[in-house]
mmCIF file of C-alpha atoms and ligand atoms in Angstrom:
data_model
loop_
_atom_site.group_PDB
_atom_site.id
_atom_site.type_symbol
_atom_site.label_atom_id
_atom_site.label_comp_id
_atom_site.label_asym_id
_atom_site.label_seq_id
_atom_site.Cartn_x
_atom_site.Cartn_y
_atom_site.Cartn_z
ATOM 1 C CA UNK A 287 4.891 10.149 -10.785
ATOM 2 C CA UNK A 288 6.440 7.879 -8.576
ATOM 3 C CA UNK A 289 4.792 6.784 -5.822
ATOM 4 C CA UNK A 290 5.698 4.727 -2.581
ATOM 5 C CA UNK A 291 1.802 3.184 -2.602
ATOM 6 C CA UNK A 292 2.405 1.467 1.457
ATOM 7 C CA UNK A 293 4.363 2.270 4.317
ATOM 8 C CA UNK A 294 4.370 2.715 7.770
ATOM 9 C CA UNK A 295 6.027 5.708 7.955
ATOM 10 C CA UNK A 296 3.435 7.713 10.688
ATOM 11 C CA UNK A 297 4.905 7.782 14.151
ATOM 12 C CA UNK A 298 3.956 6.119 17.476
ATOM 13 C CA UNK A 299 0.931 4.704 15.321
ATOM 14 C CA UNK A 300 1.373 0.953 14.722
ATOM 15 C CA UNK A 301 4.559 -1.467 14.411
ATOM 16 C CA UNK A 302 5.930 1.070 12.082
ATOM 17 C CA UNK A 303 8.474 4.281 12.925
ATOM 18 C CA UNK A 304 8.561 4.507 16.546
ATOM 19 C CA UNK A 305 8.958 8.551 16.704
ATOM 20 C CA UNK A 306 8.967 11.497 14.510
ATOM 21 C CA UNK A 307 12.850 11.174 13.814
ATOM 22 C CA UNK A 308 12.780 8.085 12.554
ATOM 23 C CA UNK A 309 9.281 8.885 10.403
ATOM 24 C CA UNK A 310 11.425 11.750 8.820
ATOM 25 C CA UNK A 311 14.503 8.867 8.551
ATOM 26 C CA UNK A 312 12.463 7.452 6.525
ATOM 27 C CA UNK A 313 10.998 10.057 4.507
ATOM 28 C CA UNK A 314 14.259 11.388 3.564
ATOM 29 C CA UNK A 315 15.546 7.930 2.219
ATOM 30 C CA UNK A 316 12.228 7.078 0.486
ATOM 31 C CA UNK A 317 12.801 11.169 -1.773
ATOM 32 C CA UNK A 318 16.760 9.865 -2.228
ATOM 33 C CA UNK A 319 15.178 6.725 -3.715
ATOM 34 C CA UNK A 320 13.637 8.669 -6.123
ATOM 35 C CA UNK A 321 9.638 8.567 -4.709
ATOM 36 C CA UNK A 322 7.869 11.620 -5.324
ATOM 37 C CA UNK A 323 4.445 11.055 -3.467
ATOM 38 C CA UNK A 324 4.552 8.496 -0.117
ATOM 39 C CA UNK A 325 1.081 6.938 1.286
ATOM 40 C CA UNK A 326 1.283 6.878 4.813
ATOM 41 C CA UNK A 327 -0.758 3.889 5.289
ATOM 42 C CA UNK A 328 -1.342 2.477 9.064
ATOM 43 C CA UNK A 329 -2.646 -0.893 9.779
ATOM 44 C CA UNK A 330 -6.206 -0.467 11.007
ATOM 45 C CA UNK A 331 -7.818 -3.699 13.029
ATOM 46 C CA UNK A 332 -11.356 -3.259 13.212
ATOM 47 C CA UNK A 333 -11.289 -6.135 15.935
ATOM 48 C CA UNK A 334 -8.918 -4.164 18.057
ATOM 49 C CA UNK A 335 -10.443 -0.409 17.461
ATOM 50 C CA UNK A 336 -13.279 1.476 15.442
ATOM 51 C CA UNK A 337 -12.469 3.726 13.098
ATOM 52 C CA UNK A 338 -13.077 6.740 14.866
ATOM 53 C CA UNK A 339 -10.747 6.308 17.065
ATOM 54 C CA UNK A 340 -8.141 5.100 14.625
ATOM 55 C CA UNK A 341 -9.029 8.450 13.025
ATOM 56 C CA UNK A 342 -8.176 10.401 15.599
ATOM 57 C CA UNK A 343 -5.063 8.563 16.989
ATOM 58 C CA UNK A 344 -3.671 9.109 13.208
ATOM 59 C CA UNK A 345 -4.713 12.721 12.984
ATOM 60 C CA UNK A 346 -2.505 12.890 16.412
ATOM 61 C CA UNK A 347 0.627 11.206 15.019
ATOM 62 C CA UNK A 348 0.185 13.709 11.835
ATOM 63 C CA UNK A 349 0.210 16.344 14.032
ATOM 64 C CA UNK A 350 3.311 15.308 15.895
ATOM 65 C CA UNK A 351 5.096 14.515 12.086
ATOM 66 C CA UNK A 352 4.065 18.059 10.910
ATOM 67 C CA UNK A 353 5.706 19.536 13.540
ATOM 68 C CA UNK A 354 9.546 17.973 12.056
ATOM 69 C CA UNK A 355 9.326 17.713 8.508
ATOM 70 C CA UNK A 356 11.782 19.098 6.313
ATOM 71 C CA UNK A 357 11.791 19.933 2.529
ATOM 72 C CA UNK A 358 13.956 16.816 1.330
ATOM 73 C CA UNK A 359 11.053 14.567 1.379
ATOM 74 C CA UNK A 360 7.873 12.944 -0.621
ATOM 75 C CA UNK A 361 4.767 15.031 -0.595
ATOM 76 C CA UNK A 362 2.709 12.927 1.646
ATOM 77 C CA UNK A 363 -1.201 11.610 1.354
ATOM 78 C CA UNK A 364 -2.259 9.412 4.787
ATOM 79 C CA UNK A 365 -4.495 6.085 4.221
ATOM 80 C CA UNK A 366 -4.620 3.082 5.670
ATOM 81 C CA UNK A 367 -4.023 -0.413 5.836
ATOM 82 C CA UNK A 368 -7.341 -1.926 6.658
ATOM 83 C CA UNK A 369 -7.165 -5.854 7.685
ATOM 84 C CA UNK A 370 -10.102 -7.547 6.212
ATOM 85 C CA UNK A 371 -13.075 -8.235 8.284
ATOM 86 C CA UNK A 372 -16.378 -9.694 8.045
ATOM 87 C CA UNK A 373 -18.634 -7.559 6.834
ATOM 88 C CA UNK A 374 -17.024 -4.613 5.950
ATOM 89 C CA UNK A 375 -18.983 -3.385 3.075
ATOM 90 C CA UNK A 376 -21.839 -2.705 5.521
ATOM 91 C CA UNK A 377 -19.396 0.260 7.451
ATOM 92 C CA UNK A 378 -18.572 3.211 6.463
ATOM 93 C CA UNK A 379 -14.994 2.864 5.337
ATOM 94 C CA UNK A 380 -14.232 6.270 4.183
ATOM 95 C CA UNK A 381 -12.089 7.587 6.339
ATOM 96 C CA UNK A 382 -9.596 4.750 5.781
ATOM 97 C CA UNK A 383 -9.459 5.464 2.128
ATOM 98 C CA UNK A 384 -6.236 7.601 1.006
ATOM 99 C CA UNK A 385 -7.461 11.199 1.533
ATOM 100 C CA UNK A 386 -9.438 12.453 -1.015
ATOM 101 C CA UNK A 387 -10.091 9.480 -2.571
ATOM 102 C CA UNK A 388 -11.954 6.189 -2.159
ATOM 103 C CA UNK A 389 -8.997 3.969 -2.580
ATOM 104 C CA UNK A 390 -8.516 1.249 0.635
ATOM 105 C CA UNK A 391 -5.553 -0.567 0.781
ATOM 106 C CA UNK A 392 -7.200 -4.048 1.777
ATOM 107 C CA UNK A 393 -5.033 -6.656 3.783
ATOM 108 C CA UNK A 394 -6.564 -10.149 2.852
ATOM 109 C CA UNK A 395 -6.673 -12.800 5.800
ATOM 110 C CA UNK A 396 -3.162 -14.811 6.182
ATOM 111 C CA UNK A 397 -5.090 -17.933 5.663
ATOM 112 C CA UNK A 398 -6.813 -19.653 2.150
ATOM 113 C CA UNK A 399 -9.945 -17.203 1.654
ATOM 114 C CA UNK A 400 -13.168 -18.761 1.179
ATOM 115 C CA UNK A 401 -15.779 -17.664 -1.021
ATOM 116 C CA UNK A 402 -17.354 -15.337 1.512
ATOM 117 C CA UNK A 403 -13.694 -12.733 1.295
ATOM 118 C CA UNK A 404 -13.549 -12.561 -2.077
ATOM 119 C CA UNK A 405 -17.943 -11.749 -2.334
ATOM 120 C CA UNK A 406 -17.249 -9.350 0.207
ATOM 121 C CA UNK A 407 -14.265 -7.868 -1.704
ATOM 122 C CA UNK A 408 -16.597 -7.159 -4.728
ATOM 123 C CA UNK A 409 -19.483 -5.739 -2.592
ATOM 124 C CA UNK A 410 -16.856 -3.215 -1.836
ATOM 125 C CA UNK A 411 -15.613 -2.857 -5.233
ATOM 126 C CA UNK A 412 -19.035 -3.242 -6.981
ATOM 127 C CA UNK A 413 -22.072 -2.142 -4.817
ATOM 128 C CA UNK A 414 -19.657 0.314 -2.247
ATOM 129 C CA UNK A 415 -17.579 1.979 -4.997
ATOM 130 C CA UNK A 416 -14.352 1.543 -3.682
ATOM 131 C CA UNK A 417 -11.162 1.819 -5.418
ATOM 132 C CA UNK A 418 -9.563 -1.739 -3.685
ATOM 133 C CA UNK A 419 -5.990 -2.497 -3.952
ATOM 134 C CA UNK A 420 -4.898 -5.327 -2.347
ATOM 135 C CA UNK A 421 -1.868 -5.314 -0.047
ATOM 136 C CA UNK A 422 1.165 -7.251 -1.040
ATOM 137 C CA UNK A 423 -0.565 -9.702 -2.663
ATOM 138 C CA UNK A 424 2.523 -12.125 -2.932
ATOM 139 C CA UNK A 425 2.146 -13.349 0.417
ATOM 140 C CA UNK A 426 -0.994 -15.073 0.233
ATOM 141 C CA UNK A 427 -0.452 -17.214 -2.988
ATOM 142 C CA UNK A 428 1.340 -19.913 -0.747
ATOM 143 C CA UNK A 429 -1.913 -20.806 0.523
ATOM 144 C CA UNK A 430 -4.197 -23.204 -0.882
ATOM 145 C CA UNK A 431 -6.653 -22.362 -3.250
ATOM 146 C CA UNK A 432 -5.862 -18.378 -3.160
ATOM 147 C CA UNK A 433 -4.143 -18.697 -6.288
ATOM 148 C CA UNK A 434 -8.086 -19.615 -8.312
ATOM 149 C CA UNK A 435 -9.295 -17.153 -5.820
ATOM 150 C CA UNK A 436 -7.134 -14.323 -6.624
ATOM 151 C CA UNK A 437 -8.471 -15.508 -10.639
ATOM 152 C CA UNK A 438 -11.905 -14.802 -9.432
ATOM 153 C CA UNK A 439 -10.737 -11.164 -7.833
ATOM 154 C CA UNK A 440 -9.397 -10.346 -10.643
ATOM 155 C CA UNK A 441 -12.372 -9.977 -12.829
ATOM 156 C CA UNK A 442 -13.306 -7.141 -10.723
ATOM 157 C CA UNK A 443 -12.199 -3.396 -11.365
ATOM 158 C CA UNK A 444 -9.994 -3.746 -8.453
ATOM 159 C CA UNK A 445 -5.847 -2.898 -8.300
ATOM 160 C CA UNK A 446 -3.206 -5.301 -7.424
ATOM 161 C CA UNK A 447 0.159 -4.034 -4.676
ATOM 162 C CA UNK A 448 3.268 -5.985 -4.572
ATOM 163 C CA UNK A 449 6.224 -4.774 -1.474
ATOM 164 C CA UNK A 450 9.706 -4.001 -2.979
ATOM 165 C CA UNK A 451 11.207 -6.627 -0.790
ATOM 166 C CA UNK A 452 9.918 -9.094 -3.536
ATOM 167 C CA UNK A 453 12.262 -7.810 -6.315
ATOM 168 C CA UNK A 454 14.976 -7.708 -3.962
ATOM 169 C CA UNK A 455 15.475 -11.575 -2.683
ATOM 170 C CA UNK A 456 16.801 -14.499 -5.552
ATOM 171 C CA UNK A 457 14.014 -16.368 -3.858
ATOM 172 C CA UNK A 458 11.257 -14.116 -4.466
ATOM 173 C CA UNK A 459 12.420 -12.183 -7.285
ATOM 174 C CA UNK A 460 10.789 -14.450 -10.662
ATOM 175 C CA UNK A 461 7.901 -14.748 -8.869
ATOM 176 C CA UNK A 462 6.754 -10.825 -8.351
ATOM 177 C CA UNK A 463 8.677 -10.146 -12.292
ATOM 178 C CA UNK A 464 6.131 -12.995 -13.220
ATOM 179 C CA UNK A 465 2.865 -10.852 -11.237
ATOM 180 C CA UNK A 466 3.873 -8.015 -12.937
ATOM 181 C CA UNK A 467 4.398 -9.607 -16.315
ATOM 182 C CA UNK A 468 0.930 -11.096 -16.375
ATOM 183 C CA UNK A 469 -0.774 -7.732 -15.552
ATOM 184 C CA UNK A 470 -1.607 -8.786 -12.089
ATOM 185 C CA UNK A 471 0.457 -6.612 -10.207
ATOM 186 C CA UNK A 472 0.115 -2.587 -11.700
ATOM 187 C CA UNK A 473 1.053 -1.046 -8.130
ATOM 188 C CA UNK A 474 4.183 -0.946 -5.779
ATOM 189 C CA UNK A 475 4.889 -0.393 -2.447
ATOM 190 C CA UNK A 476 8.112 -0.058 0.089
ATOM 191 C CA UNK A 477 5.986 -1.371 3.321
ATOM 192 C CA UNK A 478 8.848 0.488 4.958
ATOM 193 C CA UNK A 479 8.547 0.122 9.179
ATOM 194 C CA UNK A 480 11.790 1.480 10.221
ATOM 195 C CA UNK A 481 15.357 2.663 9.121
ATOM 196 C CA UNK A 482 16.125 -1.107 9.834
ATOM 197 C CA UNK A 483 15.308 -4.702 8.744
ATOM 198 C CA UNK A 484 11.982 -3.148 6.773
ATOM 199 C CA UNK A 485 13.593 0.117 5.687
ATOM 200 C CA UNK A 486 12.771 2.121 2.325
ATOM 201 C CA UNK A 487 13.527 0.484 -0.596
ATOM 202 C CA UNK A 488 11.299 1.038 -3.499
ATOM 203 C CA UNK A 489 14.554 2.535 -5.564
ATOM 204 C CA UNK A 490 16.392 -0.727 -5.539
ATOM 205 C CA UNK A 491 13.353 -2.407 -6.300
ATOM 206 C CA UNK A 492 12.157 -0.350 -9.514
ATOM 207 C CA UNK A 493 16.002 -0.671 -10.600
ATOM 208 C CA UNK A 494 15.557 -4.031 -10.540
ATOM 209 C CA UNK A 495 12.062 -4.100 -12.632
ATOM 210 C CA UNK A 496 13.939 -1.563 -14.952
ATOM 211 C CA UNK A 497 16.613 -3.935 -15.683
ATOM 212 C CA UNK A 498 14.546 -7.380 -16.270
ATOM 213 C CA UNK A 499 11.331 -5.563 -17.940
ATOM 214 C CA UNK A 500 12.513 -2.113 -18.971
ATOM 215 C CA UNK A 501 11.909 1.159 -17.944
ATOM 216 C CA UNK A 502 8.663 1.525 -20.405
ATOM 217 C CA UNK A 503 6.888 -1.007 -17.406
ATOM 218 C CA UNK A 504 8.189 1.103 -14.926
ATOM 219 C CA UNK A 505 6.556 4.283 -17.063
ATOM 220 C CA UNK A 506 3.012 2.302 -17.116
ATOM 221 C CA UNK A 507 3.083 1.498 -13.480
ATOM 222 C CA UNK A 508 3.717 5.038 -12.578
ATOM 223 C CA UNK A 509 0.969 5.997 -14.494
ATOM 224 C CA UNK A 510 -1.652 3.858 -13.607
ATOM 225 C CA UNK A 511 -0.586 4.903 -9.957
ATOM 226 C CA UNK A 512 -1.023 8.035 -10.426
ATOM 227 C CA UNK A 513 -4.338 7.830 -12.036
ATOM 228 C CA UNK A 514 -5.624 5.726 -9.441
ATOM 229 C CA UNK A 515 -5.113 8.943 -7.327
ATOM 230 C CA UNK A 516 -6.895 11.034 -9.796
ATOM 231 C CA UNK A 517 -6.406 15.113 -9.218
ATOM 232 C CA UNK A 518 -4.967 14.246 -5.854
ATOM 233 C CA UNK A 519 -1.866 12.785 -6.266
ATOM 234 C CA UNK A 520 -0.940 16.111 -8.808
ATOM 235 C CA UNK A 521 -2.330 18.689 -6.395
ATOM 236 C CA UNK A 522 -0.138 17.626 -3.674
ATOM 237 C CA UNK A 523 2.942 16.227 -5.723
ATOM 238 C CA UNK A 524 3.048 19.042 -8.664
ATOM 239 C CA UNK A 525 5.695 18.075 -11.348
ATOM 240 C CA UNK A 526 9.128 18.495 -9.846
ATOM 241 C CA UNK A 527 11.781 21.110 -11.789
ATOM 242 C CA UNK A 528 14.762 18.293 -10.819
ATOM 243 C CA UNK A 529 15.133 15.035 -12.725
ATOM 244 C CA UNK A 530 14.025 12.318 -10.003
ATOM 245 C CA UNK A 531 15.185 8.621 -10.850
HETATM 246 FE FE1 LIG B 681 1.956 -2.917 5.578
#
């Protein structure tokens, strides 16, 4: 199944679409693109809210989306994307997980992380029994020391998200083929925010994987998206009858 694993496609919720038009914009061009399943997935600031309240303000902007949608899009599961903070394994995080599951999309600091983010990650992992993927992991590795950290996090059962927008630039490009090469990356995300400068654009993206690592790597990464969903991702997104790219 193909699946669109990050974006900020909920309206009048965070820096993403700005109304239910443009959420459905979006929507439309992630299904022509090929994705079959799309995780709304908000940025959620513990600093600036609790996650009550985030809960609610997102059931809201559902509510507002159901009203518009039409039948030309992804069948949609709502997370979040939860900033890192100090002690998180000591809340409970389960409403940001994607729904019906205990995956969190974790956004690391945009800083080098010391010792005490990557222990915390693995309480989470480890003693909290979250499914962690870590958000676009490509822009952290440019600062010091995250590279040997990212070593360390990798020896835990936790998943790895790279944005589309890496595949897409000659400056990025050998860098996220390389992530995915090594194993690191297994998941892939648009990150979409608008119809704009962050628009859709996982299909150009996993063309672009097709062509330099071939389509079987493309095959794996659906699948180990998928299973990371578990029963989920196929009761909501049942096998289409039309051939999707
Ligand atoms: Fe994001």
């Amino acid at each position: 199944m193909v699946i669109d694993f990050h974006s900020h496609a909920l309206p009048g919720l965070d820096d993403g679409s700005r109304n239910a038009e443009m959420s459905v914009g979006m929507l439309r061009a992630a299904r022509q693109q090929g994705v079959e399943l799309q995780v709304l997935t908000p940025h959620f600031y513990r600093w600036k809210e609790d996650i009550s309240s985030f809960a609610e303000r997102r059931r809201e902007s559902c509510g507002v989306l159901k009203k518009e949608l039409p039948g030309d899009i992804p069948a949609l599961l709502v997370g979040s994307e939860t900033a890192f903070f100090p002690h998180m394994s000591r809340e409970d995080l389960s409403e940001l997980c994607i729904e019906g599951t205990r995956v969190l999309l974790v956004e690391m600091p945009f800083e080098s992380w010391e010792g005490h983010v990557t222990d915390e990650i693995a309480r989470l992992s480890l003693d909290c029994g979250y499914h962690v993927v870590l958000a676009h992991i490509e822009r952290f590795l440019r600062y010091k020391g995250n590279a040997e950290e990212l070593l360390r996090l990798q020896q835990l059962p936790i998943h790895i998200q790279s944005n589309a927008e890496v595949f897409l630039s000659f400056m990025s490009r050998s860098l996220g083929l390389k992530l995915i090469k090594s194993g690191t990356v297994t998941i892939l995300g648009s990150d979409a925010h608008n119809l704009d400068d962050r628009r859709p654009n996982l299909g150009p993206a996993r063309e672009t994987i097709a062509k330099r690592l071939g389509l079987d790597v493309l095959a794996r990464i659906d699948s180990e998206a998928t299973a990371l969903l578990g029963r989920v991702a196929e009761m909501v997104a049942p096998p289409r009858k039309e051939t999707v790219k």
